[in-house]
Every structure is written in C-alpha cells, then in structure tokens.
CSV table of C-alpha atoms in Angstrom, one decimal:
chain,number,residue,atom,x,y,z
A,1,MET,CA,7.6,151.4,21.9
A,2,PRO,CA,5.0,153.7,23.6
A,3,HIS,CA,4.8,151.6,26.8
A,4,ALA,CA,8.6,151.8,27.4
A,5,ARG,CA,8.7,155.6,26.9
A,6,LYS,CA,6.0,156.2,29.6
A,7,LYS,CA,8.1,154.0,32.0
A,8,THR,CA,11.3,156.1,31.6
A,9,LYS,CA,9.5,159.3,32.3
A,10,LYS,CA,8.0,158.0,35.4
A,11,THR,CA,11.4,156.6,36.7
A,12,LYS,CA,12.9,160.1,36.1
A,13,LYS,CA,10.3,161.9,38.0
A,14,THR,CA,10.7,159.3,40.9
A,15,ILE,CA,14.4,159.9,41.0
A,16,GLU,CA,14.0,163.7,41.1
A,17,ALA,CA,11.4,163.3,44.1
A,18,ILE,CA,13.7,161.0,46.0
A,19,ALA,CA,16.7,163.4,45.5
A,20,SER,CA,14.8,166.4,46.7
A,21,ALA,CA,13.8,164.4,49.7
A,22,VAL,CA,17.1,163.2,50.7
A,23,SER,CA,19.6,165.9,51.9
A,24,LEU,CA,23.1,165.5,50.5
A,25,PHE,CA,24.5,167.8,53.1
A,26,HIS,CA,27.7,166.9,54.7
A,27,ILE,CA,31.0,168.6,55.9
A,28,THR,CA,34.5,167.3,56.0
A,29,VAL,CA,37.3,169.3,57.7
A,30,ASP,CA,41.2,168.8,57.0
A,31,ARG,CA,44.3,170.7,58.2
A,32,ALA,CA,46.0,172.6,55.4
A,33,ALA,CA,49.1,174.7,55.1
A,34,GLU,CA,47.0,177.9,55.2
A,35,GLY,CA,44.9,176.7,58.2
A,36,PHE,CA,41.9,174.5,57.4
A,37,VAL,CA,40.2,173.2,54.3
A,38,LEU,CA,36.4,172.7,54.9
A,39,SER,CA,34.3,170.9,52.1
A,40,VAL,CA,30.6,171.3,52.1
A,41,CYS,CA,28.2,169.2,50.0
A,42,GLY,CA,24.6,170.0,49.5
A,43,VAL,CA,24.9,173.8,49.0
A,44,ASN,CA,22.0,175.5,47.3
A,45,SER,CA,23.4,179.0,47.0
A,46,ILE,CA,26.2,181.3,48.1
A,47,SER,CA,24.8,184.3,49.8
A,48,GLU,CA,27.9,186.0,50.6
A,49,PHE,CA,31.6,185.8,50.0
A,50,SER,CA,34.5,187.9,51.1
A,51,ASP,CA,38.0,187.4,52.6
A,52,GLU,CA,36.6,187.3,56.1
A,53,CYS,CA,33.0,185.6,55.7
A,54,VAL,CA,31.3,183.0,53.5
A,55,LEU,CA,27.5,182.5,53.9
A,56,LEU,CA,26.0,179.2,52.4
A,57,GLU,CA,22.4,178.4,52.1
A,58,LEU,CA,21.7,174.8,52.4
A,59,SER,CA,18.3,173.0,51.7
A,60,PHE,CA,17.1,173.3,55.4
A,61,SER,CA,19.5,175.6,57.1
A,62,ARG,CA,22.3,178.2,56.7
A,63,LEU,CA,26.1,177.8,57.3
A,64,LYS,CA,28.3,180.9,58.2
A,65,ILE,CA,32.1,180.4,58.0
A,66,SER,CA,34.3,183.2,59.5
A,67,GLY,CA,37.9,183.7,59.4
A,68,GLU,CA,40.9,185.3,57.6
A,69,ARG,CA,42.1,185.0,53.9
A,70,LEU,CA,39.3,182.7,53.0
A,71,ASP,CA,39.3,181.1,49.4
A,72,LEU,CA,36.3,179.6,47.8
A,73,THR,CA,36.4,176.9,45.4
A,74,VAL,CA,33.2,176.0,43.5
A,75,TYR,CA,32.8,172.5,42.3
A,76,GLU,CA,30.0,170.6,40.4
A,77,GLN,CA,27.1,169.0,42.1
A,78,SER,CA,26.6,171.5,44.8
A,79,THR,CA,30.0,171.3,46.5
A,80,VAL,CA,32.1,174.1,47.7
A,81,GLU,CA,35.5,174.1,49.5
A,82,ILE,CA,36.6,176.8,51.7
A,83,ARG,CA,40.3,177.3,52.6
A,84,GLY,CA,42.0,179.6,54.8
A,85,LYS,CA,42.4,180.5,58.4
A,86,ILE,CA,38.8,179.4,59.6
A,87,ASN,CA,38.0,180.8,63.0
A,88,SER,CA,34.3,179.7,63.4
A,89,VAL,CA,31.6,177.6,61.7
A,90,GLU,CA,28.2,178.8,62.6
A,91,PHE,CA,25.2,176.6,61.8
A,92,SER,CA,21.6,178.1,62.0
A,93,TYR,CA,18.3,176.4,61.4
A,94,ASP,CA,16.4,179.3,60.2
A,95,LYS,CA,16.8,180.4,56.5
A,96,ALA,CA,16.7,184.2,55.7
B,1,MET,CA,49.0,178.8,44.4
B,2,ILE,CA,47.8,177.7,40.9
B,3,ARG,CA,46.7,174.0,40.5
B,4,LEU,CA,48.9,171.8,38.3
B,5,ASP,CA,46.1,171.0,35.8
B,6,TYR,CA,45.2,174.7,35.4
B,7,LEU,CA,49.0,175.4,34.8
B,8,LEU,CA,49.3,172.6,32.2
B,9,LEU,CA,46.0,172.8,30.5
B,10,GLY,CA,45.6,176.7,30.7
B,11,TYR,CA,43.6,179.1,33.1
B,12,PHE,CA,42.4,182.6,33.0
B,13,GLU,CA,41.5,185.2,35.7
B,14,ILE,CA,38.4,187.3,36.0
B,15,GLU,CA,38.1,190.3,38.2
B,16,ILE,CA,34.7,191.2,39.6
B,17,SER,CA,33.8,194.0,41.9
B,18,LYS,CA,33.5,192.9,45.6
B,19,THR,CA,29.8,193.7,45.7
B,20,ASP,CA,29.0,191.3,42.8
B,21,ILE,CA,31.3,188.6,43.7
B,22,SER,CA,28.8,186.6,45.9
B,23,ARG,CA,26.1,186.7,43.1
B,24,ALA,CA,28.7,185.5,40.6
B,25,ALA,CA,29.7,182.7,42.9
B,26,ASP,CA,26.0,181.7,43.2
B,27,ILE,CA,25.6,181.8,39.5
B,28,PHE,CA,28.6,179.4,39.1
B,29,LEU,CA,27.4,177.0,41.7
B,30,LYS,CA,23.9,176.7,40.3
B,31,ASN,CA,25.2,176.1,36.8
B,32,GLY,CA,27.8,173.5,37.8
B,33,VAL,CA,30.9,175.6,36.9
B,34,SER,CA,34.2,174.7,38.7
B,35,LEU,CA,36.4,177.6,39.6
B,36,ARG,CA,38.2,179.2,42.5
B,37,LEU,CA,37.5,182.5,44.1
B,38,CYS,CA,40.3,184.1,46.2
B,39,GLU,CA,41.6,187.4,47.4
B,40,GLY,CA,38.0,188.6,47.8
B,41,ASN,CA,37.2,189.4,44.1
B,42,ARG,CA,39.6,187.5,42.0
B,43,ILE,CA,38.4,184.3,40.1
B,44,ILE,CA,40.6,181.6,38.6
B,45,ALA,CA,39.1,179.3,36.1
B,46,PRO,CA,40.2,176.7,33.8
B,47,ALA,CA,40.6,177.8,30.0
B,48,ARG,CA,38.0,175.1,29.0
B,49,GLU,CA,35.3,176.9,30.8
B,50,ARG,CA,35.9,180.3,29.3
B,51,GLU,CA,33.1,180.4,26.9
B,52,ARG,CA,30.6,179.2,29.5
B,53,ILE,CA,31.7,181.6,32.2
B,54,THR,CA,31.6,184.5,29.9
B,55,SER,CA,28.2,183.6,28.6
B,56,LEU,CA,26.8,183.2,32.2
B,57,LEU,CA,28.3,186.7,33.2
B,58,ASP,CA,27.5,188.6,30.1
B,59,GLY,CA,24.8,191.2,30.6
B,60,LYS,CA,24.4,190.2,34.4
B,61,ILE,CA,27.6,191.2,36.1
B,62,GLU,CA,30.6,193.5,35.0
B,63,TYR,CA,33.9,191.7,34.8
B,64,THR,CA,37.3,191.9,33.2
B,65,ALA,CA,38.9,188.6,31.9
B,66,THR,CA,42.7,188.1,31.3
B,67,GLU,CA,44.1,186.3,28.5
B,68,ILE,CA,44.7,182.4,28.7
B,69,LYS,CA,47.7,181.7,31.0
B,70,GLY,CA,49.7,178.6,31.8
B,71,ILE,CA,51.5,176.3,29.4
B,72,TYR,CA,48.6,175.8,27.1
B,73,GLY,CA,48.2,179.5,26.8
B,74,PHE,CA,51.8,180.1,26.1
B,75,VAL,CA,51.8,177.4,23.4
B,76,ASN,CA,48.5,178.7,21.9
B,77,ARG,CA,50.1,182.3,21.5
B,78,ASN,CA,53.4,181.1,20.0
B,79,ARG,CA,51.9,178.4,17.7
B,80,ARG,CA,52.8,180.4,14.7
B,81,ARG,CA,56.3,181.2,15.5
B,82,TYR,CA,57.9,178.3,13.8
B,83,GLY,CA,61.4,179.2,14.9
B,84,PHE,CA,60.5,178.9,18.4
B,85,VAL,CA,58.7,175.5,18.0
B,86,ALA,CA,61.8,174.2,16.2
B,87,ALA,CA,64.1,175.4,18.9
B,88,VAL,CA,62.0,173.7,21.5
B,89,PHE,CA,62.1,170.5,19.4
B,90,VAL,CA,65.8,170.7,19.0
B,91,CYS,CA,66.3,171.4,22.7
B,92,ALA,CA,64.2,168.4,23.5
B,93,LEU,CA,66.2,166.2,21.2
B,94,LEU,CA,69.5,167.5,22.8
B,95,TYR,CA,68.2,166.9,26.2
B,96,LEU,CA,67.3,163.3,25.3
B,97,PHE,CA,70.6,162.7,23.6
B,98,LEU,CA,72.8,164.1,26.3
B,99,GLY,CA,71.0,162.3,29.0
B,100,SER,CA,71.9,159.0,27.4
B,101,LEU,CA,75.6,159.7,27.8
B,102,VAL,CA,77.8,159.2,30.9
B,103,TRP,CA,78.8,162.6,32.1
B,104,ASP,CA,81.1,161.8,35.0
B,105,VAL,CA,82.6,158.8,36.6
B,106,ARG,CA,83.2,159.2,40.5
B,107,ILE,CA,85.2,156.7,42.4
B,108,GLU,CA,84.5,156.3,46.0
B,109,GLY,CA,86.2,154.1,48.8
B,110,CYS,CA,89.7,153.7,47.3
B,111,GLU,CA,93.0,155.2,48.4
B,112,THR,CA,93.9,158.8,47.3
B,113,GLY,CA,95.9,158.7,44.2
B,114,ARG,CA,94.5,155.6,42.8
B,115,GLU,CA,91.5,157.0,41.1
B,116,GLU,CA,93.1,157.5,37.9
B,117,GLU,CA,94.4,154.0,37.9
B,118,ILE,CA,90.8,152.7,38.5
B,119,MET,CA,89.4,154.9,35.8
B,120,ALA,CA,91.7,153.5,33.3
B,121,GLU,CA,90.8,150.0,34.2
B,122,LEU,CA,86.9,150.9,34.0
B,123,SER,CA,87.7,152.6,30.6
B,124,GLU,CA,89.3,149.4,29.4
B,125,CYS,CA,86.2,147.4,30.4
B,126,GLY,CA,83.8,149.8,28.7
B,127,LEU,CA,82.9,152.4,31.3
B,128,SER,CA,84.1,156.1,30.7
B,129,VAL,CA,83.0,159.7,30.2
B,130,GLY,CA,81.1,159.8,26.9
B,131,SER,CA,79.8,156.1,27.0
B,132,PHE,CA,76.3,155.5,26.1
B,133,TRP,CA,74.2,154.1,29.1
B,134,ARG,CA,72.4,151.7,27.0
B,135,LYS,CA,75.5,150.0,25.9
B,136,ILE,CA,76.9,149.6,29.5
B,137,ASP,CA,76.2,146.3,31.1
B,138,LYS,CA,77.1,146.9,34.8
B,139,ASN,CA,77.5,143.3,35.8
B,140,LYS,CA,79.9,142.4,33.0
B,141,ILE,CA,81.9,145.7,33.6
B,142,GLU,CA,82.2,144.8,37.3
B,143,THR,CA,83.4,141.2,36.6
B,144,ARG,CA,85.8,142.2,34.0
B,145,THR,CA,87.3,145.1,36.0
B,146,LEU,CA,87.9,142.8,39.0
B,147,GLN,CA,89.5,140.2,36.7
B,148,ILE,CA,92.0,142.7,35.3
B,149,SER,CA,92.7,144.8,38.5
B,150,ASP,CA,95.4,143.6,41.0
B,151,ASN,CA,94.2,146.0,43.9
B,152,VAL,CA,90.5,145.9,43.8
B,153,SER,CA,88.7,143.3,45.6
B,154,TRP,CA,85.1,144.5,45.4
B,155,LEU,CA,83.4,146.8,42.9
B,156,ASN,CA,79.9,148.3,42.5
B,157,ILE,CA,78.6,150.7,39.8
B,158,ASN,CA,75.5,152.8,40.4
B,159,ARG,CA,73.8,155.2,38.1
B,160,ARG,CA,72.3,158.4,39.4
B,161,GLY,CA,71.1,160.6,36.5
B,162,THR,CA,74.0,160.9,34.2
B,163,VAL,CA,76.7,160.2,36.7
B,164,ALA,CA,78.2,156.8,37.3
B,165,TYR,CA,79.1,156.2,41.1
B,166,VAL,CA,81.8,153.5,41.5
B,167,THR,CA,82.3,152.0,44.8
B,168,VAL,CA,85.5,150.2,45.4
B,169,VAL,CA,86.9,148.1,48.2
B,170,ASP,CA,90.8,147.7,47.9
B,171,LYS,CA,92.5,144.3,48.5
B,172,VAL,CA,94.1,143.9,51.8
B,173,VAL,CA,96.7,141.2,52.4
B,174,HIS,CA,96.2,139.5,55.7
B,175,GLY,CA,98.7,137.3,57.6
B,176,GLU,CA,102.6,137.0,57.3
B,177,GLU,CA,104.3,136.5,54.1
B,178,ALA,CA,105.3,133.0,53.1
B,179,PRO,CA,108.7,131.9,54.6
B,180,PRO,CA,111.6,132.1,52.4
B,181,VAL,CA,112.8,129.0,50.6
B,182,GLY,CA,116.6,127.9,50.7
B,183,TYR,CA,119.5,128.9,52.9
B,184,ALA,CA,121.1,132.2,53.5
B,185,ASN,CA,123.5,134.2,55.7
B,186,LEU,CA,123.3,137.8,56.5
B,187,ILE,CA,126.4,139.8,55.6
B,188,ALA,CA,127.5,143.3,56.1
B,189,THR,CA,126.7,145.8,53.3
B,190,ARG,CA,129.3,148.3,54.5
B,191,ASP,CA,132.2,148.9,56.9
B,192,CYS,CA,130.6,149.8,60.1
B,193,ILE,CA,130.6,149.4,64.0
B,194,ILE,CA,127.7,147.1,65.3
B,195,GLU,CA,125.3,148.8,67.6
B,196,GLU,CA,122.4,146.5,68.0
B,197,ILE,CA,121.8,142.9,66.7
B,198,THR,CA,118.5,141.1,66.7
B,199,VAL,CA,118.3,137.5,65.7
B,200,LYS,CA,115.0,135.9,64.5
B,201,ARG,CA,116.6,132.9,62.8
B,202,GLY,CA,120.2,131.8,62.7
B,203,ILE,CA,123.2,132.3,64.9
B,204,ALA,CA,124.8,135.7,65.6
B,205,ALA,CA,128.4,135.9,64.4
B,206,VAL,CA,129.0,139.4,65.8
B,207,LYS,CA,128.3,141.4,68.9
B,208,PRO,CA,127.5,145.0,69.6
B,209,GLY,CA,130.7,147.1,69.6
B,210,MET,CA,132.5,145.0,67.1
B,211,SER,CA,133.9,146.6,63.9
B,212,VAL,CA,133.1,144.7,60.7
B,213,LYS,CA,134.0,145.2,57.1
B,214,LYS,CA,131.7,145.0,54.0
B,215,GLY,CA,130.9,141.4,53.3
B,216,ASP,CA,131.6,140.1,56.8
B,217,LEU,CA,129.3,137.6,58.2
B,218,LEU,CA,126.6,139.0,60.7
B,219,ILE,CA,124.0,136.2,61.2
B,220,SER,CA,125.0,132.6,60.1
B,221,GLY,CA,122.4,130.3,58.6
B,222,VAL,CA,124.6,127.3,59.6
B,223,LEU,CA,123.4,125.9,62.9
B,224,PRO,CA,125.9,124.3,65.3
B,225,MET,CA,125.8,120.7,66.2
B,226,GLU,CA,125.1,121.7,69.9
B,227,LEU,CA,121.9,123.0,68.7
B,228,GLY,CA,121.0,120.1,66.4
B,229,GLY,CA,122.9,121.2,63.3
B,230,GLY,CA,121.4,121.9,60.0
B,231,PHE,CA,120.9,125.0,57.9
B,232,CYS,CA,118.3,127.8,57.8
B,233,TYR,CA,117.6,131.0,56.1
B,234,ALA,CA,119.0,133.5,58.5
B,235,GLU,CA,116.8,136.3,59.6
B,236,GLY,CA,117.3,139.3,61.8
B,237,GLU,CA,118.1,143.1,62.1
B,238,VAL,CA,121.6,144.5,62.5
B,239,ILE,CA,122.1,148.3,63.2
B,240,GLY,CA,125.5,149.5,62.4
B,241,ARG,CA,127.1,153.0,62.8
B,242,PHE,CA,129.2,154.2,59.9
B,243,SER,CA,130.6,157.4,58.3
B,244,ASP,CA,129.5,158.7,54.9
B,245,GLY,CA,129.5,161.9,52.9
B,246,VAL,CA,127.3,163.7,50.5
B,247,SER,CA,128.5,166.6,48.2
B,248,VAL,CA,127.2,168.9,45.6
B,249,GLU,CA,129.0,171.0,43.0
B,250,ILE,CA,127.5,174.1,41.3
B,251,PRO,CA,129.2,175.4,38.2
B,252,SER,CA,129.9,179.1,38.1
B,253,VAL,CA,128.9,179.4,34.5
B,254,TYR,CA,125.4,178.6,33.4
B,255,LEU,CA,123.2,179.0,30.5
B,256,GLU,CA,120.1,181.2,31.2
B,257,LYS,CA,117.0,180.7,29.1
B,258,VAL,CA,115.4,184.0,27.9
B,259,TYR,CA,111.9,183.4,27.0
B,260,SER,CA,109.8,185.3,24.4
B,261,GLU,CA,106.1,185.8,24.7
B,262,PRO,CA,104.1,182.6,24.5
B,263,LYS,CA,102.2,182.1,21.3
B,264,VAL,CA,99.1,179.9,20.8
B,265,PHE,CA,99.6,177.3,18.1
B,266,GLU,CA,96.7,174.7,18.9
B,267,CYS,CA,93.3,175.0,20.4
B,268,SER,CA,90.8,172.2,20.8
B,269,LEU,CA,87.5,171.4,22.6
B,270,LYS,CA,87.0,168.1,24.2
B,271,ILE,CA,83.3,167.1,24.6
B,272,PHE,CA,82.4,163.6,26.0
B,273,GLY,CA,85.9,162.2,25.0
B,274,LEU,CA,85.6,163.6,21.5
B,275,ASN,CA,88.3,166.2,20.4
B,276,VAL,CA,87.0,169.0,18.2
B,277,ASN,CA,89.9,170.9,16.6
B,278,ILE,CA,89.1,174.7,16.8
B,279,PHE,CA,92.5,176.1,15.6
B,280,LYS,CA,95.9,174.8,14.7
B,281,ARG,CA,98.9,176.7,13.4
B,282,TYR,CA,101.3,174.6,11.0
B,283,GLY,CA,104.9,175.3,10.4
B,284,ASN,CA,108.3,174.7,12.1
B,285,LEU,CA,108.3,175.5,15.7
B,286,GLY,CA,112.0,176.0,16.0
B,287,LYS,CA,114.6,173.9,17.8
B,288,SER,CA,114.9,176.1,21.1
B,289,CYS,CA,111.3,176.3,22.4
B,290,ASP,CA,109.1,174.7,25.1
B,291,ILE,CA,105.6,173.6,24.4
B,292,ILE,CA,103.1,174.2,27.2
B,293,GLU,CA,99.7,172.4,27.2
B,294,GLU,CA,97.0,173.9,29.4
B,295,THR,CA,93.5,172.2,30.0
B,296,LYS,CA,90.7,174.4,31.3
B,297,THR,CA,87.7,173.1,32.7
B,298,PRO,CA,84.6,175.1,33.9
B,299,ASP,CA,84.2,175.7,37.6
B,300,ILE,CA,81.0,174.1,38.9
B,301,PRO,CA,79.9,174.7,42.6
B,302,GLY,CA,80.4,171.7,44.8
B,303,GLY,CA,83.7,170.6,43.0
B,304,LYS,CA,81.7,168.7,40.3
B,305,ARG,CA,83.0,167.9,36.8
B,306,ILE,CA,81.4,168.2,33.4
B,307,PRO,CA,82.8,166.5,30.3
B,308,VAL,CA,83.6,169.6,28.6
B,309,SER,CA,87.3,171.0,28.6
B,310,LEU,CA,89.4,173.4,26.4
B,311,THR,CA,93.0,172.4,25.7
B,312,VAL,CA,95.4,175.2,24.5
B,313,LYS,CA,98.9,174.7,23.4
B,314,TYR,CA,101.6,177.5,23.8
B,315,VAL,CA,105.0,177.6,22.2
B,316,ARG,CA,107.7,179.6,24.0
B,317,SER,CA,110.8,180.2,22.0
B,318,TYR,CA,114.0,180.9,24.0
B,319,THR,CA,117.5,181.9,23.5
B,320,GLU,CA,120.3,180.7,25.8
B,321,ASN,CA,122.8,183.2,27.1
B,322,GLN,CA,125.9,182.4,29.2
B,323,ARG,CA,125.8,183.9,32.7
B,324,MET,CA,128.0,183.8,35.7
B,325,HIS,CA,126.7,183.1,39.1
B,326,THR,CA,127.6,185.5,42.0
B,327,SER,CA,129.3,184.1,45.2
B,328,GLU,CA,126.2,184.5,47.2
B,329,GLU,CA,124.1,182.6,44.4
B,330,LEU,CA,126.5,179.8,44.2
B,331,ILE,CA,126.4,179.3,48.1
B,332,SER,CA,122.7,179.6,48.2
B,333,LEU,CA,122.2,177.1,45.3
B,334,ALA,CA,124.6,174.7,46.8
B,335,SER,CA,122.9,174.7,50.2
B,336,ASP,CA,119.5,174.1,48.7
B,337,ARG,CA,120.8,171.2,46.7
B,338,LEU,CA,122.7,169.8,49.5
B,339,ARG,CA,119.7,169.9,51.7
B,340,GLU,CA,117.6,168.0,49.2
B,341,SER,CA,120.5,165.3,48.8
B,342,ILE,CA,120.6,164.8,52.6
B,343,LEU,CA,116.9,164.4,52.8
B,344,SER,CA,116.8,161.8,50.1
B,345,TYR,CA,119.9,160.1,51.6
B,346,SER,CA,118.6,159.9,55.2
B,347,ARG,CA,115.1,158.4,54.3
B,348,ASP,CA,116.1,155.1,55.7
B,349,LYS,CA,119.0,156.1,58.0
B,350,ASP,CA,119.3,158.0,61.3
B,351,ILE,CA,121.8,160.8,61.2
B,352,VAL,CA,123.8,161.0,64.3
B,353,ARG,CA,126.3,163.9,63.5
B,354,MET,CA,126.6,166.2,60.4
B,355,THR,CA,129.5,168.5,59.5
B,356,THR,CA,129.2,170.7,56.6
B,357,ARG,CA,131.8,172.9,54.7
B,358,GLY,CA,132.2,174.5,51.3
B,359,ASP,CA,135.0,175.4,49.0
B,360,PHE,CA,135.4,177.6,45.9
B,361,SER,CA,137.0,175.8,43.0
B,362,GLU,CA,138.1,176.9,39.7
B,363,SER,CA,134.9,175.9,37.9
B,364,GLY,CA,132.4,176.8,40.8
B,365,TYR,CA,131.5,175.9,44.4
B,366,VAL,CA,131.6,172.5,46.1
B,367,MET,CA,129.8,171.9,49.4
B,368,TYR,CA,130.4,168.6,51.5
B,369,THR,CA,128.7,167.2,54.3
B,370,ASP,CA,130.3,164.5,56.4
B,371,LEU,CA,127.7,162.3,58.0
B,372,VAL,CA,127.7,159.7,61.0
B,373,CYS,CA,124.6,157.6,60.4
B,374,ARG,CA,122.8,154.6,62.0
B,375,ALA,CA,121.0,152.2,59.7
B,376,SER,CA,120.4,148.5,59.0
B,377,VAL,CA,123.6,147.0,57.3
B,378,THR,CA,122.4,143.5,56.4
B,379,GLU,CA,121.7,141.9,53.2
B,380,ASN,CA,120.9,138.2,52.3
B,381,SER,CA,123.7,135.9,50.9
B,382,LYS,CA,122.2,132.6,49.8
B,383,PHE,CA,124.1,129.3,49.7
B,384,GLU,CA,123.5,125.9,48.6
B,385,VAL,CA,124.0,122.7,50.4
B,386,GLN,CA,125.5,119.8,48.4
B,387,THR,CA,125.0,116.3,50.0
B,388,GLU,CA,127.6,113.7,49.3
B,389,THR,CA,126.3,110.4,47.9
B,390,LYS,CA,128.6,107.3,48.8
C-alpha cells in the first residue's frame, strides 16, 4: 500500500540520523595473559597498525595505543580489540 | 594462539606488507569483516570469509593467502581419500567400543595380599576386567559382594573413565571372644620342668620347678570346697622347659636333572578376559619334562595395568643322571636344611641352648641339633560332670 511504503522510508532515515548523532564510543579494559586486552567500540577507521602502535579514528577524536607485541582483532559493527603489552593510551580531541 | 572456532571450522592466513597493513585493516573494519591481525603483517581470518576478503583486497593491496588450515581444511583436502575416511570411522567405532568395557579394577583400603580374594568375589558378582559398563549395576554388585564376603564390612565402587576403583573396609572383630562352654582341665603336652605358671581360671596343680610328664594335670577345673566348690573351664598359661632334637639326613647319591633347550609349544593372547590362541603345537610332550607358563604384560608408567597379556608355554625335557655329592656339598646342604628346620620348629618356642653335630653314614650325612626350649606346654582336657538323681 503506497502510504505504508512512505512511512518505512521515513523511519529508516530517522534511525540513521539518530545513529549518527549518538556516539557509540566506549572502551573496556581487562587483564590478559599477554598484558591487557582493550576493546574499543565506535571506531570509524584504522589509521595505523604495527607491533608497537595502533592509531584509531573515532567520530570526534583520535585514540593512540602504544605498547609491545600488539595484536589487532577487527569485529563487525565498528569494534576492534587490541591485545598485548599496552604501555599507554592517548586520547586526543583533534582529528588529523 | 588460534581460536577454537577457527581451528574447528577452518581458517587461512594472509600476508601483507607492513606499509599496506593499516589500509587493509581499515578496509576490513569498514566492510564489517571479522579477522585478526598479528605480528605486524600477518592476518588470520575464518575460512568462511575467504571469498569476501580476497574480493576486497584484489586490485587494491598485494597479498599472499595460504590454503585453508584447521580441521575443516584437513578434512576438505582429504575428502576423496576413502581409505582414510574409513580408517577414521573404524577408529571412532573402536574408541566407542573399547570405552564401554572395564579395563582395570583397582582395590583400595584392604590388607596387602587380599586383593586377589576380593577381585574373585567381585568377579563372581559381575564386576571384572572386560565387563560392559552398561551391564554393571553398582548397587547390586556392592550388596551381593558384602553378602558373600566374610572379611569385608563396607564396599564402594566408583567409575573413573574405564577403570573401576573399589574402596573396601575390612571387618574388625571388637571385644573378647565368647567364654568357652563346659568344663576342662589343663594338662601337659610333653615331659618338662615348669618354669612359669599363670592361672586365669581354675586351681594350679603344679609349681615352678616341678617336673611333670606328658598328660599330668597343670591347672584343675575342679574348685575345692574351701572356695565354694564347683567346676569351671580351666584357663591359664604354663611355660615349661624341655629338651628336644631336630635332625636332617642328606643322601650321598642323587638324581640330577639335565635340561634341554626350552621349546615353545603354546602361545595365546588374552584381551579383556578373552583368550585368543595364536599358536599351539600338538603331539606327545614326553614323560620327563617340565612345563613352564610365562605371562607377559606391557609395562605402563605409573605401575598401571592394561587388559592385554601374552601367555607363552614352554616345555623343557630333561634326563636324570645319577650323581654323588662331595663331602663339602653334603655338609653344606645338611646345614641349610637344618637351619630351615630349626627356624620352622622354633616359631612358637624360645631356644635356650643348642648343640649341633654331624656324622657321615653309609648312605649319606646326618646332622643333629639337640635343643633346650621354653614354650607353652598346656592343652585342654574336657570333662563332663554327671549329677546323681536319687
């Protein structure tokens, strides 16, 4: 029915608008055998990855994780997990 | 370390240069692909994402991908090897079948040497090596074993894997024995001189230092009128000193067995109580031969047993030749045998003095030992009391 189709499109657009406005960013940290395991949700992109450094771009900031023997696991829905000997986590407001 | 789901369902590895790894990680994140990046430039991804990952990377980033690893990859590569599949199937069946049998029965908590007796009782009630676990009703076996056993007061059967652990508590008799019924005297078992007398019930008829003969009254079960009269079952201990002797004779001439090489005449394998005959030689073995049975079980670390053993029977024929002992051999043999006889004789006696001598006779060598011993010299002699009716 034509009226019902218009309503579904409108609902979808509303949901997308709300989703972009609400940040899904959060971090959880746990101890692990190899050091720490850091889960980060709300990651937009990965700028850099190496054994000593992981650089993540979030919606309004940047996160830099430094350490040794870092492993990166990529999950669906903008979630990444970093394992290894994490020495520092730097949070910066300005995005490059 | 590889994740369990990757191991079971299959995974593959991709190698990308260190300069491109960040770009690749970003592509995977934006496309919702789950995988793991480690060691700087190595990617581990599930097998189900292979097509998607390769399509995302093709034309953009140079990479090398391995074949699918893990259990799924192994099965996939070998799916056309029907012999291998059949072997895995047979092994699985064997594993299931062998796991349903009792491999060993271990007894805990009983005295050393009684394990075989308890194993025999359990076997009679339905638990032995080779029994099917499904047919074993632990409660029934425990109850039946307690009913037929004279020495077990409590029994518990536990299963750990394919081994049955049986915990046993032996019967312990508490308290004194029931008092004897009737009347009896204590009399001397041999001629001796009384050294000590201890009366528990009755009246002593002898004193230390007295000489008695075999059958003489030592403790009387008849109570005197001064002590109220009546009769009792005399009880006590009387130690007497007596002389005795032990002798052995070794003949000069003896038959020496000369054995030939042992020959195997039967070989069988025992698995879970079933005997599988491997080899048997038929025919007459001969009158003069010894049959030796040897059972070999594999050595398992930790002293454990497995229900597999090999039984081999050998036959050793021999001929008998007449030989003569030398004088030294005669004396040595006589000493050894006399020592054994004295040990056996003195189990319940104290030897006070011992004198040994030996003589050569026509037929061999005789060795004597004269002993002076101390021991209990009592035995019960029951008597009945008849009452007169007027």
